[in-house]
XYZ file of C-alpha atoms in Angstrom:
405
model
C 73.530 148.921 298.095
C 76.294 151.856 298.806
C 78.412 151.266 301.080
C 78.524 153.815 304.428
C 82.031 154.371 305.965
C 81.598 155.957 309.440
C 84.290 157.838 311.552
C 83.687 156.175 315.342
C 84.940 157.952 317.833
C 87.717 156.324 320.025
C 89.568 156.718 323.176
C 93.321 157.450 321.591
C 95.272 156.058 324.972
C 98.753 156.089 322.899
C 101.714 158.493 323.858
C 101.041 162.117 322.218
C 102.728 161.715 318.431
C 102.089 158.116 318.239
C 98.944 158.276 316.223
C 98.956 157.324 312.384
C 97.808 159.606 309.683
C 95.906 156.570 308.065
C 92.639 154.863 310.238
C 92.759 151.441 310.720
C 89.588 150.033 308.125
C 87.493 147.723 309.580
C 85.035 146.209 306.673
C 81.387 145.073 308.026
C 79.591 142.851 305.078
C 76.261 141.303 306.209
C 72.895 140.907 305.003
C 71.320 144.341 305.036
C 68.224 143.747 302.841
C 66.481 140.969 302.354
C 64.717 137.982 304.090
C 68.005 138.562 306.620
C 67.732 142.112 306.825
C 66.899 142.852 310.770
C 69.618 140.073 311.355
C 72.208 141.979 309.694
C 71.309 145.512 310.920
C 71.625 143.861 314.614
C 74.984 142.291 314.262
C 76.229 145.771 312.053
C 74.617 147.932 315.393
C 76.603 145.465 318.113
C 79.711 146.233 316.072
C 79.849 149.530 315.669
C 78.903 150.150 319.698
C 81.246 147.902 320.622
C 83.511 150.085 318.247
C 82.764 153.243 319.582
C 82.357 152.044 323.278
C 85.583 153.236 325.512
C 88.205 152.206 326.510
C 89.374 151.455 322.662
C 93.198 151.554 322.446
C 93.823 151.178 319.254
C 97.513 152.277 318.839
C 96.199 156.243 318.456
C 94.486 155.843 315.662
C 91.508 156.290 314.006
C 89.132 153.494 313.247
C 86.988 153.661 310.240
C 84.356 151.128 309.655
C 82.995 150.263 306.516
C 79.741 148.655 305.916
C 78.413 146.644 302.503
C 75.428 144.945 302.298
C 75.630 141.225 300.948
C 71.479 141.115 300.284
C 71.765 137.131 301.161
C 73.455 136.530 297.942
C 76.935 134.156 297.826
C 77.745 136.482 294.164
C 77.150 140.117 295.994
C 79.319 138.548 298.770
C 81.666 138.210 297.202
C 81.695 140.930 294.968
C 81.375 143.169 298.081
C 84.386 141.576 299.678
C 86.927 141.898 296.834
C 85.587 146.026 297.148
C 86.064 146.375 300.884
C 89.519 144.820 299.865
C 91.400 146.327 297.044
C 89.054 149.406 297.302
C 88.546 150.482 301.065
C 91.620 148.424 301.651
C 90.243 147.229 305.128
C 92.588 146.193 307.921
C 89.996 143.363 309.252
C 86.693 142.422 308.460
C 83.885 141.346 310.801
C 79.899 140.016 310.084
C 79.050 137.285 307.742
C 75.770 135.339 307.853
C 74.722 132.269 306.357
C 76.321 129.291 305.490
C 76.895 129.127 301.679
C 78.386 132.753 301.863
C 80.738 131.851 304.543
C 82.399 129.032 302.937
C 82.466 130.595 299.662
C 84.791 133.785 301.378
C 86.844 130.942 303.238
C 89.182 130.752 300.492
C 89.827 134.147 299.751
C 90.014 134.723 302.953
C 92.958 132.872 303.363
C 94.045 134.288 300.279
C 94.386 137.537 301.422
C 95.483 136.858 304.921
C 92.582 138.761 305.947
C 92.015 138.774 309.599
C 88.345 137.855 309.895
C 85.759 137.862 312.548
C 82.236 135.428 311.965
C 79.103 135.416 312.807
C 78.216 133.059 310.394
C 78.390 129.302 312.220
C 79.017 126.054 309.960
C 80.960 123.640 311.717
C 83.583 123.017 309.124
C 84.517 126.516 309.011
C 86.388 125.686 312.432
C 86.221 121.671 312.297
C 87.178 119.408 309.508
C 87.753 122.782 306.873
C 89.502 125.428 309.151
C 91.319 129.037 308.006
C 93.650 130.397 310.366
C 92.729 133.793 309.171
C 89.111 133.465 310.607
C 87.888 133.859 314.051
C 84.780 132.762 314.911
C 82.503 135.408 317.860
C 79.818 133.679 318.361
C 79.618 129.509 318.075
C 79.561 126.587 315.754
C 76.049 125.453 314.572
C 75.668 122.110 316.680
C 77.789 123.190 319.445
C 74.555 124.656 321.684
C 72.764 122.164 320.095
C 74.458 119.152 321.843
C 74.336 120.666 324.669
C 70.289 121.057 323.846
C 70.092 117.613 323.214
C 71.437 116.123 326.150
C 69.151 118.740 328.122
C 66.364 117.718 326.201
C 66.792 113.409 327.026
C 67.804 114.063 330.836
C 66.299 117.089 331.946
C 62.793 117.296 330.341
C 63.035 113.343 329.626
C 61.824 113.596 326.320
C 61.769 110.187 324.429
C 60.437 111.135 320.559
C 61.335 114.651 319.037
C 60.097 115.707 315.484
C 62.239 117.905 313.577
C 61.407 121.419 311.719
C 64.471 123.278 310.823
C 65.810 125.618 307.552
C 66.963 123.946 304.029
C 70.368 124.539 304.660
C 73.759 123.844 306.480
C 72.413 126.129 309.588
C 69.310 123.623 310.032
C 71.352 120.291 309.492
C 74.407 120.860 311.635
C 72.028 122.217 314.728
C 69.507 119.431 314.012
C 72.361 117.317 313.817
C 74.002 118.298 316.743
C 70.955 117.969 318.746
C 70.305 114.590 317.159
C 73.242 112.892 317.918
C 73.520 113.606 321.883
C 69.680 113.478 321.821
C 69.905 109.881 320.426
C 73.035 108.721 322.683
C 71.206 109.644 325.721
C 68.102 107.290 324.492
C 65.681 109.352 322.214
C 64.948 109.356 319.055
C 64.297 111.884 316.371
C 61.205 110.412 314.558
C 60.983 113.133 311.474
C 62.765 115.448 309.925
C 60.958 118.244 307.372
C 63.751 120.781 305.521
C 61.619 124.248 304.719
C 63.440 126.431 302.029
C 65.147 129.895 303.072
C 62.380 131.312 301.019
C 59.349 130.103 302.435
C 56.971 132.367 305.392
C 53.712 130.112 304.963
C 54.778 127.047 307.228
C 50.976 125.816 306.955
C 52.512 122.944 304.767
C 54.686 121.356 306.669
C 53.760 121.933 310.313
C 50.307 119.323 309.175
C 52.848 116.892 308.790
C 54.193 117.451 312.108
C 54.044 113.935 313.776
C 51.542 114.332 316.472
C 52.761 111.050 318.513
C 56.054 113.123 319.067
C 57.213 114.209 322.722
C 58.079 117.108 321.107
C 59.238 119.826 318.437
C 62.935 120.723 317.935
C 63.281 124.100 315.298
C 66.247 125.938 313.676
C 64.687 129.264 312.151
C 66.485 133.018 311.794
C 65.072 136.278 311.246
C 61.770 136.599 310.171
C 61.368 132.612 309.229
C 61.083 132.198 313.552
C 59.362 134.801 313.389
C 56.757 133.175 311.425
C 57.182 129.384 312.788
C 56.749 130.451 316.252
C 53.872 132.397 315.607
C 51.885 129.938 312.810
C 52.905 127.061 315.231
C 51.255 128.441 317.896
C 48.258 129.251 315.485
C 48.525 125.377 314.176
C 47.241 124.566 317.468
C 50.226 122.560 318.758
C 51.716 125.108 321.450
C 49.128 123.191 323.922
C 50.080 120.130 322.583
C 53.624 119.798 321.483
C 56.393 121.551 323.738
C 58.846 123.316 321.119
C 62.484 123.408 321.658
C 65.121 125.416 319.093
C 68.409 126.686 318.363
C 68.964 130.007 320.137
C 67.749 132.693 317.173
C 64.821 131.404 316.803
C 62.938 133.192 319.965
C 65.890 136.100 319.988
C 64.869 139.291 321.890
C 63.972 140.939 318.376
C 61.684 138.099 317.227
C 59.984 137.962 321.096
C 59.025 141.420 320.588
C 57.397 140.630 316.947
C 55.531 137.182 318.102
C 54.105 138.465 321.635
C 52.818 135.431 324.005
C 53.285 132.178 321.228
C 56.966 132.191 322.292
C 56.242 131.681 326.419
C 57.474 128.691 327.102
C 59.690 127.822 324.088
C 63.032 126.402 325.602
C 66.485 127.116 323.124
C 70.238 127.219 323.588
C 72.429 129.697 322.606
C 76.031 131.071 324.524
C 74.556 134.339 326.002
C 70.894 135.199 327.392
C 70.069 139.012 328.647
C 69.221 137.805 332.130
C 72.808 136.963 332.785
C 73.184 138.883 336.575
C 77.529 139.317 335.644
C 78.742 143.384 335.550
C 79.737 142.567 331.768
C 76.485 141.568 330.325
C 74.475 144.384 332.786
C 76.521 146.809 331.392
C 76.820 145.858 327.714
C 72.625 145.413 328.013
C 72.534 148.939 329.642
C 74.543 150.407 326.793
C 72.935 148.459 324.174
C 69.067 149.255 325.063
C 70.154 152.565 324.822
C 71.665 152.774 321.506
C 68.974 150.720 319.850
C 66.070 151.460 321.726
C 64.857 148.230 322.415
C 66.365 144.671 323.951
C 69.279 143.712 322.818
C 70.085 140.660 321.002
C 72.524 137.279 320.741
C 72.998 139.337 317.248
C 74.462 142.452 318.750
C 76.012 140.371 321.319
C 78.358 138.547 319.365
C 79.367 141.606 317.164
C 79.738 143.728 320.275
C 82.326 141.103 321.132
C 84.016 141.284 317.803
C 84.464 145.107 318.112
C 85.188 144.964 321.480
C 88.051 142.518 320.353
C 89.446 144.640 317.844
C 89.556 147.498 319.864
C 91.860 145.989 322.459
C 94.199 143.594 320.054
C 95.000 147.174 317.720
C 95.904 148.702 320.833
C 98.116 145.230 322.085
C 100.192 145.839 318.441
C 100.238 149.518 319.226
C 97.786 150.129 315.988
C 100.177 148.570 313.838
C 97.688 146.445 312.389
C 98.873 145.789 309.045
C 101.499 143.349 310.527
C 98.540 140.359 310.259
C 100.329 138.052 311.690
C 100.893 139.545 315.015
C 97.569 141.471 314.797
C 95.689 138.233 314.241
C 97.285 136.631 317.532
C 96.020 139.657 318.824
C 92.698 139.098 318.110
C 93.138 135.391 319.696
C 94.509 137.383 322.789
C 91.965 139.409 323.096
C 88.765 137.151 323.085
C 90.182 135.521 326.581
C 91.038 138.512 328.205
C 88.673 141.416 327.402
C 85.460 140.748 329.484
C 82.906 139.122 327.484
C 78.917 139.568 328.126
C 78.714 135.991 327.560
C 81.247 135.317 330.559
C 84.214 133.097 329.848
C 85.908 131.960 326.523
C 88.921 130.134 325.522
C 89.599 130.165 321.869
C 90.316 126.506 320.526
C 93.093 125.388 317.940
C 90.909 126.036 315.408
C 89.472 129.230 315.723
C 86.032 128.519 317.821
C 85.149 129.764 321.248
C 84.600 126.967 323.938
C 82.130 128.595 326.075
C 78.998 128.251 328.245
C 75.841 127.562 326.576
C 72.911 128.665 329.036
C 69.475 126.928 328.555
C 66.560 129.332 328.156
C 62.841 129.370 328.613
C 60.760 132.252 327.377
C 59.003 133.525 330.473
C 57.641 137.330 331.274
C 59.869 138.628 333.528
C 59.006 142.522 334.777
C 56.054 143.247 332.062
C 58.058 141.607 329.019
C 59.132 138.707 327.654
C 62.859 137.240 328.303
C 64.750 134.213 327.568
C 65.692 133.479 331.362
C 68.459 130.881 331.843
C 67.066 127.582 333.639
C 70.080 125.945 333.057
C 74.234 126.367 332.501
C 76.550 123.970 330.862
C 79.756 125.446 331.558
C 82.430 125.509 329.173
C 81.323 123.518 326.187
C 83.431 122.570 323.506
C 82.082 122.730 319.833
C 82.998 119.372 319.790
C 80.815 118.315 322.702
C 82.273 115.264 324.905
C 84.457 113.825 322.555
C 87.715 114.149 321.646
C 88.665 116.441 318.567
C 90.108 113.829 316.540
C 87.934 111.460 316.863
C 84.687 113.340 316.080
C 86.393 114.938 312.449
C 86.939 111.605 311.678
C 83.076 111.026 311.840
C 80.806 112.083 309.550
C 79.733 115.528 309.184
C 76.510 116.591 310.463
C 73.965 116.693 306.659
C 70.545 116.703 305.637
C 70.550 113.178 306.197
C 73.184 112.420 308.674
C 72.528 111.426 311.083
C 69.469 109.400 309.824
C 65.808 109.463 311.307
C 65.090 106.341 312.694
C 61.063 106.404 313.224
């Protein structure tokens, strides 16, 4: 796909003469086509507002961003990144999605000493296989997820979850993550059934859904929630089986595509719309009117990242191209600009401990909203334990931890 470079307008707050003839690049590479597509147009949209979106000190200069398409596909990825590289010559680079494309860039990454902002959210990336160069805006895969779990045993006292979740690092670390506090609080995940990136027609594998379960715990994106919410629902087990799942799988863009099947569903995820702080009201203000409809965790977390680069260009006085400094910038900046989240503290390596807010779907004013029934503030990706201790456990798989019917 070409690639789009588009001039935002900023607020130049520098002295008069300060400004640089060259913009500062900032290289967006998501999916932008494809099975992912809606996903990647959301997180490219909450950039580039929270680009444009004053005050944005950046030194007096210009910002540029630069957008490539990675169509899903680890070889475009990468292929797209060495272009926004030695070609665009970007400054910092923000998006990512999916697992397998995020670890393959790690390396270059580091390579390049590319200052880097994720979406993407395998635990290694910032656990047991960390790169200084990457900062992660949203959250590590299991990190809600524990927190899910442990609301899931003591809150809705749940004793025999069956799993559903995507063939791929996304599905085992939040199923994982989920698991394991699920487990240590006294339940027990009875089944676990892996569905392939590729697949829309669910019929398959939701009959072998384990009817004695207490309930259903899901990790879909895009339009695979889309579809497992709504042939779930059609499966006849809404009325029967409560389902639970990792924030993006009810997001405010799939709510609006599956209607009434979501009410009800209860996820996790480190930012919900009906958050009543000035940050979120205004960045959901701004937002709805950009895009026209509810925002999303999506635009949330890239809002963040542009928000972020705004602030740590201007706190190196644009010179960007210093990394080092510019990348403690970045660090600097994800504590102290006002998040719509609410709080963050960036760990050693790279993740943002956080609250994760438990949400039910309910219809709040005429439409349907994931409305917080629950806070757990200021949770760790690695949960309750210490650092060094969990890394030296194994790492969350398709069949770690194991089901024990």
């Amino acid at each position: 796909m070409r690639s789009a470079a588009v001039a935002l307008l900023v607020a130049l707050l520098a002295p008069a003469g300060a400004a640089a003839s060259e913009p500062i690049r900032v290289g967006y590479l998501g999916p932008l086509s494809g099975i992912f597509a809606q996903v990647g147009k959301d997180m490219l949209d909450g950039l580039r507002i929270g680009l444009e979106q004053p005050p944005c000190p950046a030194g007096g200069r210009r910002i540029v961003l630069v957008e490539e398409d990675t169509q899903g596909n680890p070889a475009v990825a990468q292929a797209k990144y060495r272009k926004l590289v030695q070609q665009d010559r970007i400054d910092v680079m923000a998006g990512i999605l999916l697992v397998h494309i995020g670890y393959g860039l790690a390396q270059p990454i580091a390579q390049d000493r590319m200052p880097s902002l994720f979406v993407t959210t395998p635990d290694d990336l910032t656990k047991r296989r960390p790169t200084r160069w990457i900062v992660r805006s949203s959250f590590s895969a299991s990190q809600p997820m524990h927190a899910l779990g442990d609301h899931a045993a003591r809150h809705l006292r749940y004793r025999k979850v069956a799993a559903v979740a995507m063939d791929n690092g996304f599905g085992y670390e939040g199923i994982g993550g989920f698991q394991r506090v699920f487990e240590e609080q006294g339940g027990h995940v009875v089944q676990k059934l892996w569905v392939p990136l590729n697949v829309l027609d669910f019929a398959p594998f939701l009959s072998q859904v384990r009817r004695d379960a207490d309930a259903v715990i899901a990790v879909f994106a895009g339009a695979q929630a889309v579809q497992f919410v709504r042939q779930y629902a059609q499966a006849g087990l809404k009325g029967k089986l409560p389902l639970l799942g990792a924030g993006v799988v009810v997001d405010e863009f799939a709510l609006e595509a599956i209607g009434d099947d979501a009410l009800g569903v209860v996820t996790a995820l480190p930012w919900a719309p009906t958050l009543a702080t000035p940050a979120n009201q205004s960045f959901m203000a701004l937002v709805e009117t950009k895009v026209r409809r509810q925002p999303d965790g999506f635009h949330a977390f890239m809002y963040s990242a542009g928000r972020w680069i705004c602030h740590a260009a201007g706190a190196v006085g644009g010179q960007v191209q210093d990394r080092e400094r510019f990348l403690g910038a970045l660090r600097a900046a994800s504590e102290s600009v006002p998040d719509p989240r609410g709080p963050i503290r960036l760990d050693e390596y790279g993740n943002p401990t956080q609250n994760i807010y438990i949400r039910r779907v309910e219809r709040v004013g005429g439409r349907l909203q994931n409305v917080v029934v629950h806070t757990y503030p200021m949770v760790s990706q690695f949960w309750t334990y210490r650092p060094d201790e969990f890394l030296k456990s194994s790492p969350y798989d398709r069949g770690y931890p194991p089901v024990r019917p």
